[in-house]
């Protein structure tokens, strides 16, 4: 298969795995980007997905341990589980429990084929944004903290307690708790995977995401994601050592019924 054919297949796989997100799903205005470390791959073990349940928007961003086709398969399985469970589970705690069970089952199915399957896990961050409240909820599962842009300032949304990744805690254990934080109209959140903050330049200096984000506090989500994507690639001389995913979310006033979810935009990918 030629390089062009491989690229075409990779792009088709990316569209199937990381579906283009509506620009607005309820009040949130959302923009996403995926940067693959392998130029010809387009996709890897990083993942994100968005779903609506009642009067709230739910999101997941995650990072599968490992690389290659195995990581892509595990990411695909988790996205499928999220798309189903996000509509069924009443709380983020219940959603985290359901996704953990899914990862555990998938790992058990791999034991006969992969001797290291027991060491597999997924870091993830679950987020719920209600339409009619100036708050949001999150459940962290071993994932880097998200960043909040509010009133021109960039702050880190701290977790009340660190929690293990999906696939690490046993299915019968108590589910992860959730934290509630202020998220008002006009505020913006940036979710990301560790491929962003662990990216290094030629001097082995990590990418300073929070500091660089301060330059784009007035950007809309698309411009903000593009700003970080371009700046990250410049920092690394376009040589990423790990996949990286970005999701920017701005809280907007609730739209009338029938006017949301109508505009779709493609994900931006680096290849």
XYZ file of N, CA and C in Angstrom:
813
model
N 0.847 -1.191 0.000
C 0.000 0.000 0.000
C 0.881 1.239 0.000
N 0.558 2.195 -0.846
C 1.368 3.402 -0.963
C 1.179 4.292 0.261
N 2.097 5.285 0.412
C 2.000 6.228 1.530
C 0.707 7.032 1.447
N 0.305 7.389 0.226
C -0.930 8.143 0.058
C -2.137 7.307 0.463
N -2.117 6.017 0.116
C -3.221 5.131 0.490
C -3.268 4.929 2.000
N -2.095 4.787 2.627
C -2.050 4.643 4.074
C -2.604 5.880 4.761
N -2.263 7.048 4.227
C -2.758 8.289 4.788
C -4.265 8.374 4.670
N -4.803 7.942 3.524
C -6.242 7.977 3.307
C -6.964 7.045 4.278
N -6.405 5.855 4.492
C -6.999 4.905 5.420
C -6.962 5.462 6.845
N -5.828 6.075 7.216
C -5.692 6.641 8.552
C -6.704 7.753 8.788
N -6.900 8.601 7.772
C -7.847 9.699 7.915
C -9.268 9.169 8.057
N -9.591 8.099 7.301
C -10.920 7.501 7.411
C -11.117 6.900 8.798
N -10.067 6.254 9.320
C -10.151 5.676 10.665
C -10.330 6.764 11.707
N -9.650 7.886 11.525
C -9.792 8.977 12.486
C -11.219 9.512 12.494
N -11.812 9.672 11.315
C -13.180 10.184 11.249
C -14.150 9.225 11.916
N -13.887 7.910 11.790
C -14.773 6.919 12.409
C -14.598 6.893 13.922
N -13.358 7.011 14.387
C -13.087 6.939 15.817
C -13.407 8.245 16.517
N -12.896 9.354 15.990
C -13.116 10.673 16.572
C -14.034 11.453 15.644
N -15.315 11.212 15.779
C -16.285 11.841 14.895
C -16.205 13.362 14.999
N -16.425 14.072 13.878
C -16.485 15.534 13.977
C -17.534 15.949 15.000
N -17.160 16.878 15.879
C -18.055 17.302 16.949
C -18.910 18.487 16.512
N -20.184 18.515 16.940
C -20.962 19.720 16.700
C -20.259 20.920 17.308
N -20.277 22.028 16.613
C -19.632 23.230 17.140
C -20.294 23.675 18.436
N -21.597 23.423 18.523
C -22.302 23.739 19.758
C -23.242 22.597 20.092
N -23.091 22.038 21.312
C -23.962 20.981 21.805
C -24.631 21.530 23.046
N -25.838 22.066 22.896
C -26.430 22.804 23.984
C -25.668 24.119 24.136
N -25.605 24.675 25.323
C -24.884 25.938 25.507
C -23.386 25.885 25.205
N -22.663 24.769 25.477
C -21.223 24.796 25.235
C -20.850 24.925 23.756
N -19.856 25.748 23.481
C -19.249 25.894 22.157
C -17.934 25.134 22.215
N -17.762 24.127 21.352
C -16.678 23.161 21.481
C -15.799 23.140 20.232
N -14.480 23.053 20.443
C -13.522 22.857 19.355
C -12.514 21.802 19.784
N -12.092 20.950 18.858
C -11.199 19.839 19.172
C -10.035 19.776 18.187
N -8.949 19.174 18.626
C -7.810 18.920 17.747
C -7.098 17.664 18.213
N -6.577 16.911 17.268
C -5.797 15.710 17.553
C -4.483 15.797 16.791
N -3.371 15.629 17.497
C -2.059 15.656 16.881
C -1.398 14.314 17.126
N -1.169 13.559 16.065
C -0.564 12.239 16.191
C 0.951 12.340 16.152
N 1.611 11.597 17.035
C 3.073 11.599 17.068
C 3.636 10.969 15.806
N 2.991 9.900 15.337
C 3.413 9.254 14.103
C 2.767 9.970 12.923
N 3.573 10.564 12.063
C 3.054 11.396 10.990
C 2.084 10.652 10.075
N 2.375 9.367 9.819
C 1.519 8.641 8.885
C 0.300 8.032 9.564
N 0.232 8.147 10.902
C -0.815 7.430 11.617
C -2.111 8.221 11.709
N -2.040 9.513 12.000
C -3.207 10.376 12.192
C -3.946 10.081 13.494
N -3.916 8.857 13.980
C -4.629 8.501 15.203
C -3.730 7.663 16.100
N -4.086 7.585 17.360
C -3.325 6.789 18.313
C -4.184 6.457 19.502
N -3.601 6.496 20.702
C -4.327 6.086 21.893
C -5.003 7.203 22.645
N -4.867 8.446 22.201
C -5.602 9.540 22.832
C -7.031 9.563 22.287
N -7.959 10.066 23.085
C -9.361 10.001 22.678
C -10.158 11.140 23.293
N -11.267 11.461 22.657
C -12.248 12.377 23.226
C -13.599 12.078 22.593
N -14.659 12.393 23.313
C -16.017 12.196 22.810
C -16.955 13.094 23.591
N -18.079 13.429 22.973
C -19.075 14.323 23.560
C -20.454 13.694 23.408
N -21.297 13.860 24.421
C -22.660 13.322 24.366
C -23.603 14.234 25.133
N -24.868 14.225 24.742
C -25.911 14.942 25.463
C -26.741 13.953 26.271
N -27.074 14.356 27.494
C -28.020 13.590 28.322
C -28.942 14.572 29.018
N -30.205 14.566 28.626
C -31.145 15.503 29.208
C -30.708 16.932 28.968
N -30.613 17.713 30.036
C -30.224 19.112 29.939
C -28.759 19.341 30.320
N -27.907 18.413 29.929
C -26.483 18.599 30.200
C -25.654 17.990 29.077
N -24.419 18.434 29.001
C -23.450 17.927 28.026
C -22.366 17.182 28.780
N -22.037 15.998 28.321
C -20.993 15.197 28.932
C -19.841 14.996 27.955
N -18.616 15.023 28.494
C -17.427 14.852 27.673
C -16.453 13.904 28.358
N -15.643 13.269 27.539
C -14.520 12.490 28.042
C -13.295 12.836 27.217
N -12.164 12.977 27.882
C -10.869 13.048 27.217
C -9.996 12.022 27.918
N -9.233 11.257 27.150
C -8.466 10.186 27.769
C -7.220 9.825 26.990
N -6.412 8.988 27.615
C -5.139 8.570 27.040
C -4.898 7.118 27.417
N -4.876 6.248 26.411
C -4.638 4.828 26.631
C -3.140 4.580 26.809
N -2.770 3.805 27.802
C -1.364 3.449 27.982
C -0.910 2.608 26.791
N 0.205 2.969 26.206
C 0.737 2.218 25.087
C 0.533 2.937 23.767
N 1.025 2.333 22.698
C 0.955 2.929 21.374
C 0.565 1.866 20.346
N 0.451 2.291 19.101
C 0.173 1.364 18.024
C -1.287 0.980 17.916
N -1.526 -0.092 17.151
C -2.892 -0.517 16.870
C -3.626 -0.976 18.126
N -2.879 -1.558 19.084
C -3.520 -1.980 20.318
C -4.129 -0.811 21.070
N -3.395 0.304 21.121
C -3.904 1.495 21.800
C -5.105 2.062 21.059
N -5.068 2.036 19.736
C -6.194 2.522 18.947
C -7.430 1.667 19.220
N -7.237 0.356 19.298
C -8.361 -0.547 19.569
C -8.967 -0.255 20.943
N -8.110 -0.054 21.946
C -8.611 0.222 23.287
C -9.309 1.574 23.356
N -8.770 2.561 22.645
C -9.425 3.870 22.605
C -10.798 3.762 21.955
N -10.875 2.992 20.880
C -12.150 2.808 20.190
C -13.172 2.134 21.102
N -12.735 1.132 21.852
C -13.641 0.423 22.757
C -14.166 1.365 23.848
N -13.289 2.221 24.383
C -13.715 3.131 25.437
C -14.663 4.199 24.912
N -14.396 4.713 23.716
C -15.297 5.707 23.136
C -16.685 5.104 22.923
N -16.714 3.863 22.430
C -18.003 3.197 22.250
C -18.734 3.016 23.563
N -17.999 2.650 24.605
C -18.610 2.478 25.923
C -19.135 3.810 26.452
N -18.370 4.881 26.249
C -18.813 6.200 26.710
C -20.077 6.636 25.990
N -20.116 6.479 24.673
C -21.281 6.926 23.905
C -22.548 6.213 24.350
N -22.416 4.975 24.807
C -23.579 4.245 25.289
C -23.905 4.606 26.734
N -22.885 4.593 27.598
C -23.125 4.795 29.026
C -23.478 6.240 29.365
N -22.986 7.200 28.589
C -23.261 8.613 28.893
C -24.745 8.920 28.853
N -25.499 8.159 28.074
C -26.944 8.379 27.970
C -27.723 7.621 29.048
N -27.080 6.631 29.660
C -27.786 5.761 30.592
C -27.514 6.077 32.061
N -26.299 6.492 32.374
C -25.902 6.658 33.773
C -26.362 8.012 34.312
N -26.903 7.996 35.527
C -27.478 9.213 36.100
C -26.426 10.219 36.540
N -25.294 9.761 37.049
C -24.283 10.661 37.587
C -22.923 10.353 36.977
N -21.982 11.286 37.150
C -20.615 11.036 36.697
C -19.986 9.884 37.463
N -20.353 9.732 38.735
C -19.858 8.608 39.524
C -20.284 7.292 38.902
N -21.562 7.210 38.513
C -22.064 6.006 37.856
C -21.388 5.805 36.501
N -21.172 6.901 35.781
C -20.528 6.809 34.473
C -19.092 6.310 34.608
N -18.373 6.819 35.598
C -16.998 6.366 35.819
C -16.964 4.877 36.149
N -17.919 4.429 36.981
C -17.974 3.009 37.333
C -18.228 2.156 36.083
N -19.169 2.582 35.249
C -19.499 1.816 34.049
C -18.301 1.744 33.089
N -17.592 2.863 32.928
C -16.443 2.876 32.023
C -15.288 2.051 32.577
N -15.108 2.094 33.894
C -14.064 1.269 34.497
C -14.352 -0.215 34.267
N -15.605 -0.610 34.450
C -15.978 -2.009 34.205
C -15.734 -2.389 32.752
N -16.019 -1.468 31.837
C -15.802 -1.734 30.415
C -14.328 -1.946 30.118
N -13.465 -1.090 30.685
C -12.020 -1.234 30.473
C -11.525 -2.548 31.070
N -12.021 -2.904 32.259
C -11.623 -4.160 32.889
C -12.032 -5.367 32.052
N -13.245 -5.332 31.500
C -13.698 -6.436 30.651
C -12.859 -6.533 29.390
N -12.568 -5.387 28.783
C -11.762 -5.386 27.559
C -10.370 -5.933 27.844
N -9.801 -5.551 28.990
C -8.475 -6.052 29.351
C -8.504 -7.561 29.557
N -9.550 -8.064 30.228
C -9.662 -9.506 30.451
C -9.752 -10.271 29.140
N -10.428 -9.692 28.156
C -10.552 -10.347 26.851
C -9.222 -10.435 26.122
N -8.280 -9.562 26.489
C -6.989 -9.513 25.794
C -5.922 -10.399 26.431
N -6.209 -10.965 27.604
C -5.181 -11.681 28.352
C -4.576 -12.844 27.569
N -5.381 -13.547 26.786
C -4.871 -14.689 26.023
C -3.964 -14.259 24.884
N -4.117 -13.012 24.427
C -3.341 -12.537 23.281
C -2.205 -11.604 23.671
N -2.297 -11.011 24.838
C -1.325 -10.007 25.246
C -0.931 -10.248 26.695
N 0.303 -10.690 26.904
C 0.760 -11.016 28.254
C 0.862 -9.792 29.149
N 0.905 -8.595 28.537
C 1.001 -7.364 29.317
C -0.343 -6.662 29.485
N -1.432 -7.347 29.117
C -2.754 -6.712 29.156
C -3.132 -6.253 30.550
N -2.684 -6.986 31.573
C -3.035 -6.614 32.937
C -2.453 -5.263 33.326
N -1.428 -4.814 32.600
C -0.808 -3.531 32.901
C -1.453 -2.391 32.119
N -2.466 -2.697 31.328
C -3.129 -1.667 30.543
C -4.065 -0.843 31.425
N -4.155 0.435 31.145
C -5.102 1.303 31.834
C -5.321 2.543 30.973
N -6.291 3.348 31.369
C -6.621 4.561 30.626
C -6.751 5.716 31.606
N -5.959 6.759 31.430
C -6.212 7.975 32.193
C -7.339 8.722 31.489
N -8.242 9.282 32.259
C -9.404 9.936 31.650
C -9.931 11.036 32.564
N -10.613 11.965 31.954
C -11.306 13.029 32.676
C -12.724 13.090 32.148
N -13.693 12.947 33.050
C -15.101 13.041 32.696
C -15.621 14.402 33.117
N -16.398 15.025 32.271
C -16.901 16.374 32.536
C -18.386 16.424 32.221
N -19.150 17.105 33.088
C -20.581 17.309 32.867
C -20.897 18.790 33.020
N -21.549 19.351 31.995
C -21.876 20.776 31.988
C -23.393 20.920 31.904
N -24.060 21.298 33.006
C -25.503 21.512 32.950
C -25.843 22.766 32.149
N -26.995 22.742 31.500
C -27.410 23.889 30.690
C -27.776 25.098 31.545
N -28.365 24.842 32.709
C -29.008 25.917 33.465
C -28.350 26.220 34.802
N -27.069 25.945 34.937
C -26.359 26.239 36.188
C -24.979 26.809 35.862
N -24.475 27.747 36.694
C -23.155 28.357 36.455
C -22.025 27.495 37.003
N -22.165 26.184 36.872
C -21.176 25.245 37.407
C -20.950 24.117 36.415
N -19.930 23.317 36.688
C -19.684 22.080 35.954
C -19.168 21.063 36.956
N -19.255 19.796 36.599
C -18.749 18.723 37.443
C -17.699 17.934 36.691
N -16.716 17.431 37.418
C -15.701 16.602 36.786
C -15.377 15.412 37.671
N -15.002 14.324 37.032
C -14.486 13.145 37.717
C -13.142 12.812 37.086
N -12.048 12.984 37.821
C -10.724 12.688 37.275
C -10.353 11.227 37.494
N -9.767 10.618 36.505
C -9.317 9.229 36.609
C -7.846 9.175 36.181
N -6.987 9.724 37.038
C -5.561 9.705 36.751
C -5.130 10.639 35.646
N -5.944 11.648 35.337
C -5.694 12.512 34.183
C -5.210 13.891 34.626
N -4.423 14.583 33.785
C -3.982 15.948 34.133
C -5.173 16.876 34.345
N -5.044 17.859 35.241
C -6.152 18.777 35.527
C -6.462 19.684 34.346
N -7.731 20.062 34.222
C -8.108 20.972 33.147
C -7.800 22.403 33.542
N -7.805 23.295 32.547
C -7.506 24.708 32.769
C -8.758 25.532 32.488
N -8.983 26.540 33.324
C -10.144 27.410 33.213
C -9.685 28.827 32.881
N -10.276 29.392 31.828
C -10.044 30.796 31.486
C -11.293 31.572 31.880
N -11.146 32.465 32.852
C -12.276 33.258 33.340
C -11.782 34.656 33.673
N -12.465 35.658 33.133
C -12.126 37.058 33.382
C -10.663 37.356 33.046
N -10.185 36.747 31.967
C -8.833 37.011 31.494
C -7.736 36.287 32.245
N -8.100 35.444 33.213
C -7.110 34.718 33.998
C -7.176 33.218 33.702
N -6.015 32.568 33.736
C -5.939 31.129 33.524
C -5.635 30.458 34.857
N -6.510 29.556 35.274
C -6.301 28.845 36.533
C -6.450 27.352 36.308
N -5.823 26.598 37.176
C -5.917 25.139 37.140
C -7.060 24.710 38.052
N -7.963 23.886 37.545
C -9.071 23.382 38.347
C -8.574 22.180 39.146
N -8.369 22.386 40.423
C -7.774 21.359 41.273
C -8.782 20.252 41.590
N -8.267 19.042 41.784
C -9.089 17.914 42.201
C -9.076 17.828 43.716
N -10.210 17.421 44.292
C -10.266 17.285 45.741
C -9.399 16.134 46.225
N -9.259 15.099 45.396
C -8.378 13.988 45.728
C -7.990 13.266 44.443
N -6.738 12.809 44.343
C -6.324 12.078 43.140
C -7.017 10.729 43.066
N -7.375 10.317 41.869
C -8.061 9.045 41.659
C -7.276 8.226 40.632
N -7.328 6.900 40.731
C -6.587 6.053 39.789
C -7.239 6.021 38.415
N -6.480 5.634 37.400
C -7.023 5.540 36.045
C -8.073 4.437 35.913
N -8.806 4.476 34.817
C -9.768 3.422 34.507
C -9.003 2.126 34.229
N -9.522 1.030 34.763
C -8.872 -0.259 34.572
C -7.929 -0.622 35.691
N -7.676 0.316 36.617
C -6.773 0.061 37.735
C -7.553 -0.314 38.986
N -8.638 0.430 39.266
C -9.465 0.103 40.434
C -10.417 -1.029 40.088
N -10.626 -1.934 41.047
C -11.452 -3.110 40.824
C -12.911 -2.718 40.633
N -13.668 -3.475 39.804
C -15.071 -3.129 39.544
C -15.923 -3.029 40.803
N -15.587 -3.815 41.852
C -16.416 -3.802 43.061
C -16.067 -2.660 44.007
N -14.990 -1.906 43.720
C -14.612 -0.804 44.596
C -15.581 0.361 44.437
N -15.571 1.253 45.439
C -16.386 2.452 45.354
C -15.974 3.277 44.145
N -16.948 3.882 43.498
C -16.674 4.661 42.302
C -16.014 5.988 42.655
N -15.405 6.578 41.668
C -14.766 7.873 41.844
C -15.808 8.937 42.208
N -15.418 9.848 43.059
C -16.285 10.967 43.404
C -16.176 12.040 42.322
N -17.024 13.060 42.428
C -16.935 14.158 41.471
C -16.745 15.481 42.209
N -16.133 16.417 41.523
C -15.936 17.764 42.043
C -16.813 18.726 41.250
N -17.293 19.761 41.931
C -18.079 20.812 41.281
C -17.291 22.117 41.338
N -17.271 22.841 40.224
C -16.545 24.108 40.176
C -17.341 25.120 39.356
N -17.022 26.391 39.516
C -17.731 27.455 38.809
C -17.367 27.455 37.330
N -18.393 27.493 36.484
C -18.200 27.580 35.029
C -19.355 28.412 34.495
N -19.068 29.691 34.271
C -20.112 30.658 33.943
C -20.107 31.011 32.465
N -21.178 31.641 32.022
C -21.277 32.100 30.639
C -20.077 32.991 30.320
N -19.393 32.695 29.225
C -18.207 33.434 28.817
C -16.907 32.785 29.233
N -16.957 31.849 30.201
C -15.753 31.135 30.622
C -15.379 30.081 29.571
N -14.098 29.699 29.564
C -13.600 28.683 28.639
C -12.780 27.652 29.399
N -12.971 26.383 29.061
C -12.178 25.291 29.619
C -11.286 24.708 28.535
N -10.094 24.280 28.921
C -9.229 23.543 28.003
C -8.894 22.201 28.627
N -9.316 21.133 27.951
C -8.973 19.771 28.327
C -7.880 19.297 27.379
N -6.987 18.439 27.860
C -5.852 18.033 27.041
C -5.312 16.709 27.572
N -4.483 16.056 26.783
C -3.803 14.846 27.221
C -2.350 15.179 27.546
N -1.662 14.251 28.195
C -0.310 14.571 28.665
C 0.700 14.713 27.535
N 0.307 14.343 26.315
C 1.189 14.585 25.184
C 1.433 16.061 24.943
N 0.542 16.905 25.479
C 0.712 18.358 25.349
C 1.735 18.858 26.370
N 1.508 18.574 27.640
C 2.353 19.143 28.692
C 3.696 18.417 28.828
N 3.816 17.222 28.223
C 5.080 16.501 28.272
C 5.896 16.670 26.997
N 5.409 17.459 26.065
C 6.159 17.725 24.834
C 7.379 18.587 25.167
N 8.527 18.272 24.574
C 9.773 18.981 24.876
C 10.343 19.651 23.626
N 11.102 20.692 23.864
C 11.809 21.326 22.763
C 13.214 20.736 22.641
N 14.062 21.331 21.811
C 15.404 20.797 21.588
C 16.263 20.811 22.843
N 15.901 21.660 23.804
C 16.649 21.735 25.068
C 16.028 20.865 26.150
N 15.033 20.053 25.766
C 14.343 19.140 26.667
C 13.467 19.875 27.673
N 13.024 21.065 27.337
C 12.136 21.848 28.193
C 10.688 21.519 27.853
N 9.881 21.219 28.874
C 8.483 20.888 28.660
C 7.709 22.091 28.125
N 6.661 21.793 27.353
C 5.807 22.847 26.826
C 5.033 23.505 27.967
N 5.165 24.820 28.173
C 4.498 25.515 29.294
C 3.069 25.910 28.930
N 2.160 24.947 28.953
C 0.803 25.169 28.456
C 0.103 26.324 29.159
N 0.113 26.339 30.477
C -0.631 27.372 31.200
C -0.101 28.765 30.849
N 1.197 28.913 30.782
C 1.781 30.208 30.460
C 1.451 30.639 29.035
N 1.539 29.711 28.102
C 1.240 30.038 26.705
C -0.246 30.304 26.494
N -1.073 29.658 27.304
C -2.517 29.849 27.183
C -2.906 31.276 27.561
N -2.127 31.899 28.411
C -2.431 33.266 28.844
C -2.422 34.251 27.679
N -1.768 33.872 26.567
C -1.732 34.754 25.395
C -3.031 34.686 24.586
N -3.863 33.707 24.869
C -5.071 33.535 24.065
C -6.344 33.570 24.871
N -6.369 34.346 25.949
C -7.536 34.345 26.830
C -8.785 34.928 26.178
N -8.632 35.702 25.103
C -9.787 36.303 24.443
C -10.218 35.520 23.199
N -9.513 34.434 22.894
C -9.839 33.647 21.708
C -11.124 32.856 21.895
N -11.858 32.619 20.789
C -12.958 31.677 20.838
C -12.361 30.266 20.807
N -13.154 29.209 21.039
C -12.579 27.861 21.125
C -11.771 27.435 19.908
N -12.254 27.712 18.684
C -11.485 27.321 17.505
C -10.129 28.017 17.464
N -10.133 29.326 17.713
C -8.884 30.082 17.679
C -7.952 29.650 18.808
N -8.523 29.326 19.964
C -7.704 28.903 21.090
C -7.017 27.567 20.793
N -7.777 26.608 20.283
C -7.197 25.308 19.935
C -6.129 25.472 18.857
N -6.411 26.297 17.862
C -5.432 26.513 16.794
C -4.175 27.192 17.332
N -4.355 28.148 18.260
C -3.220 28.831 18.880
C -2.322 27.840 19.614
N -2.913 26.961 20.425
C -2.131 25.983 21.172
C -1.486 24.983 20.229
N -2.238 24.512 19.227
C -1.702 23.531 18.279
C -0.463 24.072 17.567
N -0.574 25.281 17.029
C 0.557 25.875 16.308
C 1.739 26.131 17.235
N 1.452 26.619 18.437
C 2.516 26.938 19.379
C 3.222 25.673 19.860
N 2.444 24.610 20.070
C 3.016 23.339 20.490
C 3.940 22.771 19.414
N 3.500 22.823 18.170
C 4.322 22.310 17.076
C 5.591 23.142 16.898
N 5.471 24.449 17.091
C 6.661 25.302 17.015
C 7.629 24.970 18.149
N 7.092 24.720 19.337
C 7.924 24.400 20.499
C 8.710 23.114 20.271
N 8.091 22.136 19.634
C 8.713 20.826 19.430
C 9.375 20.683 18.068
N 9.403 21.778 17.304
C 9.938 21.713 15.939
C 9.191 20.650 15.125
N 7.866 20.563 15.397
C 6.955 19.638 14.717
C 7.367 18.181 14.887
N 7.985 17.865 16.019
C 8.394 16.492 16.303
C 7.830 16.074 17.649
N 6.614 15.590 17.655
C 5.967 15.146 18.888
C 6.440 13.743 19.259
N 6.668 13.526 20.537
C 7.061 12.205 21.018
C 5.854 11.373 21.443
N 4.718 12.016 21.588
C 3.506 11.328 22.009
C 2.307 12.008 21.365
N 1.221 11.264 21.208
C -0.004 11.858 20.677
C -0.508 12.930 21.633
N -1.259 13.874 21.093
C -1.790 14.956 21.908
C -3.195 15.307 21.442
N -4.089 15.539 22.386
C -5.463 15.929 22.066
C -5.825 17.170 22.857
N -6.656 18.016 22.255
C -7.099 19.268 22.869
C -8.596 19.425 22.685
N -9.285 19.894 23.705
C -10.695 20.258 23.600
C -10.898 21.580 24.320
N -11.398 22.579 23.616
C -11.731 23.872 24.224
C -13.245 24.002 24.274
N -13.760 24.468 25.406
C -15.204 24.551 25.620
C -15.538 25.917 26.207
N -16.418 26.636 25.557
C -16.875 27.916 26.100
C -18.347 27.819 26.470
N -18.665 28.286 27.665
C -20.057 28.279 28.119
C -20.777 29.469 27.488
N -21.893 29.189 26.821
C -22.687 30.241 26.195
C -24.104 30.191 26.742
N -24.846 31.238 26.484
C -26.238 31.261 26.918
C -26.997 30.155 26.216
N -27.974 29.601 26.926
C -28.748 28.501 26.383
C -29.517 28.961 25.155
N -29.445 28.138 24.083
C -30.125 28.468 22.841
C -31.528 27.901 22.842
N -32.362 28.458 21.993
C -33.715 27.938 21.853
C -33.677 26.514 21.319
N -34.681 25.751 21.692
C -34.785 24.381 21.208
C -34.859 24.377 19.693
N -34.059 23.484 19.085
C -34.090 23.364 17.636
C -33.025 24.165 16.932
N -32.276 25.001 17.684
C -31.246 25.810 17.053
C -29.842 25.346 17.378
N -29.696 24.386 18.276
C -28.374 23.891 18.615
C -28.048 22.648 17.801
N -26.774 22.260 17.868
C -26.295 21.022 17.245
C -26.422 21.035 15.729
N -26.518 22.204 15.092
C -26.759 22.231 13.656
C -25.499 22.404 12.832
N -24.431 22.925 13.423
C -23.230 23.217 12.663
C -22.126 22.261 13.055
N -21.574 21.534 12.082
C -20.489 20.618 12.337
C -19.207 21.170 11.725
N -18.113 21.006 12.438
C -16.825 21.438 11.922
C -15.865 20.263 12.003
N -14.929 20.138 11.082
C -13.989 19.029 11.104
C -12.962 19.202 12.202
N -12.444 18.069 12.719
C -11.337 18.128 13.640
C -10.092 18.523 12.873
N -9.207 19.268 13.526
C -7.915 19.589 12.922
C -6.913 18.537 13.378
N -6.213 17.917 12.431
C -5.237 16.885 12.784
C -3.905 17.231 12.157
N -2.834 16.914 12.866
C -1.492 17.117 12.330
C -1.006 15.802 11.757
N -0.485 15.810 10.587
C 0.013 14.578 9.980
C 1.371 14.817 9.376
